[in-house]
Amino acid sequence: MAPTPLNPNAREWQPARPRSAPLDIPSAGEHELSEGLPNDPFALSSTAEMSVSPAELEELEEVEGWVNLMAELEGMEQDHLIELSLRHADKSKIAQIKAAALSKAKQKVHHKHHSGHRKHASAQKAADGSSAAPPADPFAERTVYKDNLFDKAMIYYFSKVMSDQLGGIPFDGSWDDFVNLSREIMRGRNSREQQETVAGVLAGLLPPQAPERFRRWFPLNKRNAEFNAFITVLGFAWLVGPSKLKELAVFASSAIFASSAHPAPPLQAGVTIKKCRYLESSGCVGMCTNMCKLPTQKFFTETFGLPLTMNPNFDDLSCEMIFGQAPPPIEQDKVYDQPCFVRQCNLGTVSGGRSQSQPCPKIDTERAKKEAAQSKPALAGSGFRWPWQAKA
């Protein structure tokens, strides 16, 4: 029986490669076979030519298996290994070869196991948020935009309508001034008043009777949800930056598919914003929530009759828009408990007098009053009387 080559895919014999570390086994010189041993180990094609018993041949083949494993682990020369396995037919040497190969194999397996375990533990630690490394700062590299004529016209038009809502304050039509106008809307107003002012801006952008016509022309269905997502990608890059359509199944539970046995097919009713330009420029969780997310959701859902949910990601400044999905109440939205940007807002730092884990106070300026009202005992109408109150 001819010994199996170490690399069955090799088409020709490769020259020996230098080894980085020799295999720690005894020398084979004193145990060489007779002078009649062919130079080519593959020329041995029968047990008679090897002059070993079937039992010894079985052990020899087992040794070859261990040596093959050592070849993979240590990168040793194929010709040397086969010669080594053929010349060490002595049982004591066979045992030594097996012990050395097994020891090396165990060391490699042990090393790989613990190395993989460390990598898995490190990945798990990072996934659990317990890694000591701080999260990447999404504001470290600012995106540079080159606005074209359409972008500049839209920025100017939105700025003018915002200026009108603020009583005609001056503006220069630049992007930076557009962001400053947003800050002016926030100044001196609570969260609800900010959202109402933005709603007035959105209404001022449209011609008369536009909402009624929109509802008539674009009733709630798959096609119109996809169409509005397409318009957002096409026409609002100047405001939110580059974005792309995303396949969703937002109508899966609607009446459209209620009578169908097949699941709702995916549709391009979502928009993924890679890195929101407005959020990057403002650097404020409160501005994102009250100047963009909440008023836009309400405007599409209530004014246009097309439900919209926006899910900003404050870790990388991306955002997901889902047309056809009704937004949750703000108190149930995960953005409600979002802290400030530590590197962008002094309200988000410990030196600013607040914990880094506390929600941004600009998201809901009436949060403290609401929490106080919820924690206050409901005594009215319960029949409770203070000691000084007279009985009826």
XYZ file of C-alpha atoms in Angstrom:
392
model
C 0.000 0.000 0.000
C 1.523 3.346 -1.023
C 1.584 6.136 1.584
C -0.864 8.959 0.965
C 0.734 12.260 -0.185
C 0.407 15.094 2.290
C -1.088 17.407 -0.288
C -3.374 15.428 -2.624
C -4.019 18.561 -4.716
C -0.319 19.073 -5.525
C 0.486 18.209 -9.140
C 4.259 17.990 -8.742
C 6.838 17.586 -6.029
C 7.777 20.919 -4.415
C 11.327 21.643 -3.175
C 11.835 21.578 0.544
C 11.131 24.799 2.414
C 13.279 26.000 5.304
C 11.706 25.331 8.687
C 11.384 27.913 11.407
C 11.555 25.319 14.209
C 12.603 21.659 13.884
C 10.392 18.869 15.147
C 11.711 17.638 18.482
C 12.158 13.938 17.720
C 15.209 11.622 17.737
C 17.447 11.362 14.706
C 16.589 8.610 12.277
C 20.099 7.886 10.992
C 20.697 4.777 13.096
C 17.346 3.277 12.166
C 17.596 3.522 8.403
C 16.268 0.641 6.395
C 18.393 -1.524 4.126
C 20.376 -0.097 1.239
C 17.792 -1.470 -1.122
C 15.267 1.156 0.008
C 14.255 3.193 -3.026
C 15.065 6.892 -3.015
C 11.494 7.779 -3.952
C 9.195 6.903 -1.045
C 6.214 6.710 -3.386
C 7.884 3.813 -5.202
C 6.873 1.518 -2.318
C 3.638 0.035 -3.524
C 3.243 -3.095 -1.433
C 3.704 -4.392 2.102
C 6.328 -6.873 0.878
C 8.648 -4.120 -0.290
C 8.427 -2.429 3.124
C 9.261 -5.694 4.979
C 6.868 -4.904 7.827
C 3.934 -6.871 9.184
C 0.322 -5.749 8.591
C 0.060 -4.676 12.238
C 3.224 -2.589 11.954
C 1.971 -1.155 8.673
C -1.253 -0.099 10.375
C 0.742 1.652 13.070
C 2.956 3.181 10.422
C -0.057 4.590 8.587
C -1.336 6.010 11.863
C 2.041 7.662 12.398
C 1.806 9.118 8.912
C -1.499 10.683 9.932
C 0.121 12.389 12.896
C 3.060 13.503 10.774
C 0.648 14.908 8.202
C -1.008 16.887 10.976
C 2.400 18.155 12.035
C 3.087 19.203 8.452
C -0.010 21.412 8.503
C 0.780 22.842 11.916
C 4.514 23.437 11.431
C 4.823 23.793 7.647
C 7.529 21.116 7.445
C 8.819 19.646 4.189
C 6.706 16.923 2.662
C 9.659 14.831 1.489
C 11.354 14.889 4.888
C 8.198 13.870 6.706
C 7.429 10.906 4.490
C 11.013 9.725 4.646
C 10.858 10.110 8.405
C 7.680 8.059 8.709
C 9.063 5.260 6.517
C 12.409 4.989 8.264
C 11.011 4.900 11.790
C 9.390 1.494 11.617
C 10.782 0.654 15.031
C 7.932 0.621 17.551
C 9.784 2.685 20.136
C 10.494 5.353 17.562
C 6.912 5.172 16.364
C 5.775 5.897 19.912
C 8.176 8.836 20.171
C 6.981 10.290 16.887
C 3.352 9.948 17.956
C 4.043 11.512 21.367
C 5.915 14.457 19.851
C 3.233 15.031 17.203
C 0.442 14.743 19.751
C 2.161 17.194 22.094
C 2.632 19.733 19.329
C -0.952 19.263 18.141
C -2.311 19.790 21.645
C -0.261 22.958 22.028
C -1.623 24.329 18.774
C -5.207 23.417 19.605
C -4.835 24.900 23.101
C -3.407 28.113 21.660
C -6.120 28.416 19.015
C -8.869 27.665 21.539
C -7.737 30.286 24.017
C -7.001 32.800 21.269
C -10.507 32.312 19.878
C -11.940 32.494 23.390
C -10.191 35.796 24.013
C -11.471 37.205 20.714
C -15.006 36.036 21.502
C -14.845 37.516 25.008
C -13.544 40.806 23.632
C -16.316 40.946 21.017
C -18.928 40.075 23.640
C -17.552 42.750 25.950
C -17.766 45.343 23.201
C -21.298 44.224 22.320
C -22.365 44.568 25.942
C -21.027 48.114 26.033
C -18.537 47.226 28.761
C -15.440 47.914 26.688
C -13.107 50.476 28.148
C -12.585 52.125 24.753
C -14.770 55.254 24.360
C -17.294 55.310 21.494
C -16.255 56.984 18.283
C -17.089 60.674 18.051
C -19.439 61.165 15.060
C -18.442 64.839 14.959
C -14.702 64.122 14.650
C -14.771 64.395 10.856
C -17.105 67.048 9.541
C -18.777 66.413 6.217
C -18.107 69.062 3.572
C -21.034 69.880 1.286
C -20.929 71.629 -2.073
C -24.453 72.945 -2.599
C -25.674 73.279 -6.171
C -28.192 75.839 -7.394
C -31.179 73.708 -6.374
C -29.751 73.191 -2.880
C -29.082 76.909 -2.432
C -32.567 77.796 -3.652
C -34.179 75.391 -1.171
C -32.051 76.677 1.714
C -33.021 80.259 0.863
C -36.723 79.431 0.511
C -36.891 77.559 3.833
C -34.908 80.332 5.530
C -37.317 82.978 4.270
C -40.368 81.126 5.573
C -38.629 80.621 8.934
C -37.748 84.289 9.042
C -41.392 85.199 8.402
C -42.457 82.985 11.304
C -40.004 84.857 13.521
C -41.299 88.270 12.553
C -39.042 88.992 9.605
C -35.620 88.792 11.209
C -32.728 89.277 8.740
C -31.053 86.273 7.113
C -28.432 85.799 4.407
C -29.674 82.547 2.857
C -26.610 80.470 3.772
C -26.697 77.041 5.374
C -25.121 78.307 8.592
C -27.749 81.024 8.845
C -30.461 78.426 8.248
C -29.213 76.517 11.320
C -29.046 79.772 13.299
C -32.685 80.494 12.416
C -33.542 77.087 13.886
C -31.836 78.089 17.122
C -33.819 81.320 17.152
C -37.045 79.331 16.959
C -35.949 77.363 20.037
C -34.957 80.456 21.989
C -37.520 81.381 24.628
C -40.015 78.687 23.604
C -40.883 75.410 25.266
C -40.911 72.131 23.368
C -44.552 72.323 22.343
C -44.196 75.918 21.109
C -41.113 74.994 19.095
C -42.978 72.195 17.352
C -45.940 74.465 16.639
C -43.645 77.084 15.096
C -42.056 74.495 12.822
C -45.529 73.263 11.863
C -46.279 76.828 10.796
C -43.096 76.855 8.725
C -44.060 73.615 6.971
C -47.551 74.921 6.266
C -46.071 78.137 4.888
C -44.033 76.190 2.382
C -47.145 74.869 0.630
C -49.688 76.574 -1.625
C -53.314 76.907 -0.461
C -55.355 73.699 -0.229
C -52.203 71.620 -0.657
C -53.005 69.176 2.203
C -56.463 68.418 0.808
C -55.059 67.834 -2.659
C -52.275 65.673 -1.281
C -54.753 63.440 0.523
C -56.812 63.099 -2.641
C -53.886 62.496 -4.958
C -51.857 60.320 -2.599
C -54.112 58.053 -0.524
C -52.445 55.692 1.897
C -51.155 52.682 -0.018
C -47.912 50.965 -0.942
C -47.294 52.897 -4.112
C -47.673 56.324 -2.494
C -45.517 55.345 0.478
C -42.771 54.348 -1.955
C -43.295 57.526 -3.988
C -42.848 59.789 -0.957
C -39.745 57.879 0.071
C -38.363 58.409 -3.439
C -39.132 62.151 -3.333
C -37.347 62.433 0.021
C -34.188 60.863 -1.386
C -34.350 62.959 -4.522
C -35.287 66.384 -3.140
C -34.009 66.699 0.423
C -30.314 65.854 0.219
C -29.623 69.545 0.857
C -31.256 69.183 4.317
C -30.289 65.699 5.517
C -27.376 64.734 3.273
C -27.088 61.603 1.115
C -29.760 58.961 1.626
C -31.056 55.836 -0.072
C -34.253 53.813 -0.323
C -34.702 50.866 2.007
C -36.967 47.856 1.534
C -39.529 47.426 4.318
C -42.792 45.560 4.875
C -44.695 48.280 6.713
C -48.048 47.204 5.309
C -47.727 43.592 6.447
C -50.398 43.978 9.132
C -52.670 46.325 7.227
C -55.963 45.510 5.568
C -54.218 45.387 2.211
C -52.857 41.931 3.003
C -55.408 40.852 5.609
C -57.208 38.553 3.169
C -54.047 37.171 1.583
C -52.321 33.983 2.682
C -49.000 35.297 1.402
C -46.796 37.645 3.465
C -46.512 41.244 2.422
C -43.790 41.743 -0.180
C -40.976 44.153 0.738
C -41.392 47.647 -0.614
C -39.182 50.678 -0.925
C -41.065 52.647 1.723
C -38.074 53.418 3.909
C -35.264 55.953 3.668
C -31.878 55.534 5.294
C -30.002 58.789 5.876
C -26.292 58.061 6.062
C -25.303 61.048 8.227
C -27.845 63.779 8.789
C -26.509 67.172 7.764
C -28.919 69.062 9.997
C -28.057 66.997 13.080
C -24.322 67.240 12.402
C -24.508 71.016 12.026
C -26.742 71.637 15.040
C -25.066 69.135 17.359
C -28.176 69.149 19.515
C -30.489 66.282 20.421
C -33.253 68.737 21.332
C -33.093 70.480 17.943
C -33.245 67.151 16.139
C -36.297 66.108 18.155
C -38.386 69.298 18.240
C -37.249 71.029 15.051
C -37.253 68.006 12.742
C -38.428 64.602 14.002
C -41.645 65.393 15.881
C -43.061 68.188 13.663
C -42.260 66.268 10.471
C -43.893 63.098 11.789
C -46.986 65.022 12.830
C -47.148 66.976 9.570
C -47.118 63.870 7.361
C -49.317 61.774 9.650
C -52.012 64.328 10.464
C -51.849 66.901 7.666
C -51.080 64.637 4.705
C -52.640 61.460 6.074
C -49.455 59.468 5.435
C -48.011 58.007 8.659
C -44.289 58.594 9.100
C -41.863 57.443 11.774
C -38.340 58.833 12.046
C -35.674 56.978 14.039
C -32.493 59.028 14.471
C -29.322 57.239 15.547
C -27.304 59.554 17.772
C -24.271 57.257 17.769
C -23.453 57.789 14.091
C -25.907 60.620 13.175
C -27.801 58.413 10.731
C -31.579 58.269 10.563
C -34.301 55.958 9.307
C -37.575 57.244 7.877
C -40.459 54.771 7.591
C -43.393 55.896 5.445
C -46.600 54.078 6.305
C -45.772 53.454 9.978
C -47.509 55.542 12.633
C -45.122 57.133 15.163
C -45.390 56.269 18.867
C -46.174 58.900 21.523
C -43.067 60.859 22.425
C -43.018 59.449 25.956
C -42.810 55.924 24.480
C -40.205 56.830 21.882
C -36.633 55.816 22.711
C -35.453 59.299 21.729
C -37.289 60.658 24.782
C -34.508 59.459 27.102
C -31.607 60.333 24.816
C -28.762 62.194 26.613
C -27.051 65.252 25.186
C -23.967 65.036 22.999
C -21.172 65.150 25.561
C -18.634 66.804 23.249
C -21.107 69.262 21.714
C -23.264 70.529 24.582
C -22.236 71.657 28.064
C -25.574 70.378 29.338
C -24.367 66.876 28.572
C -21.228 67.036 30.704
C -20.767 66.433 34.387
C -19.267 69.923 34.696
C -22.540 71.278 33.388
C -24.254 70.021 36.511
C -25.915 66.933 35.028
C -25.138 63.255 34.704
C -24.095 62.070 31.245
C -26.860 59.468 31.357
C -29.688 61.936 31.996
C -32.033 62.781 29.090
C -31.451 65.983 27.177
C -33.582 68.656 28.909
C -34.427 70.266 25.568
C -36.339 67.216 24.321
C -39.236 67.958 26.674
C -38.952 71.203 28.599
C -42.039 70.234 30.598
C -40.639 66.850 31.644
C -40.099 67.860 35.284
C -43.666 69.129 35.620
C -45.053 65.939 34.077
C -43.012 63.720 36.366
C -44.026 65.761 39.394
C -47.692 65.510 38.416
C -47.403 61.739 37.963
C -45.708 61.247 41.328
C -48.157 63.466 43.243
C -50.727 61.407 45.212
C -54.198 61.495 43.724
C -56.052 62.701 46.829
C -58.783 64.739 45.205
C -62.115 62.963 45.103
C -60.819 60.013 47.123
C -62.602 60.955 50.341
C -59.291 61.759 52.023
C -59.344 64.679 54.511
C -56.467 66.387 56.220
C -56.820 66.657 60.035
C -57.673 70.336 59.862
C -60.390 69.856 57.280
C -63.895 69.911 58.749
C -66.238 67.084 58.074
C -69.109 67.837 55.737
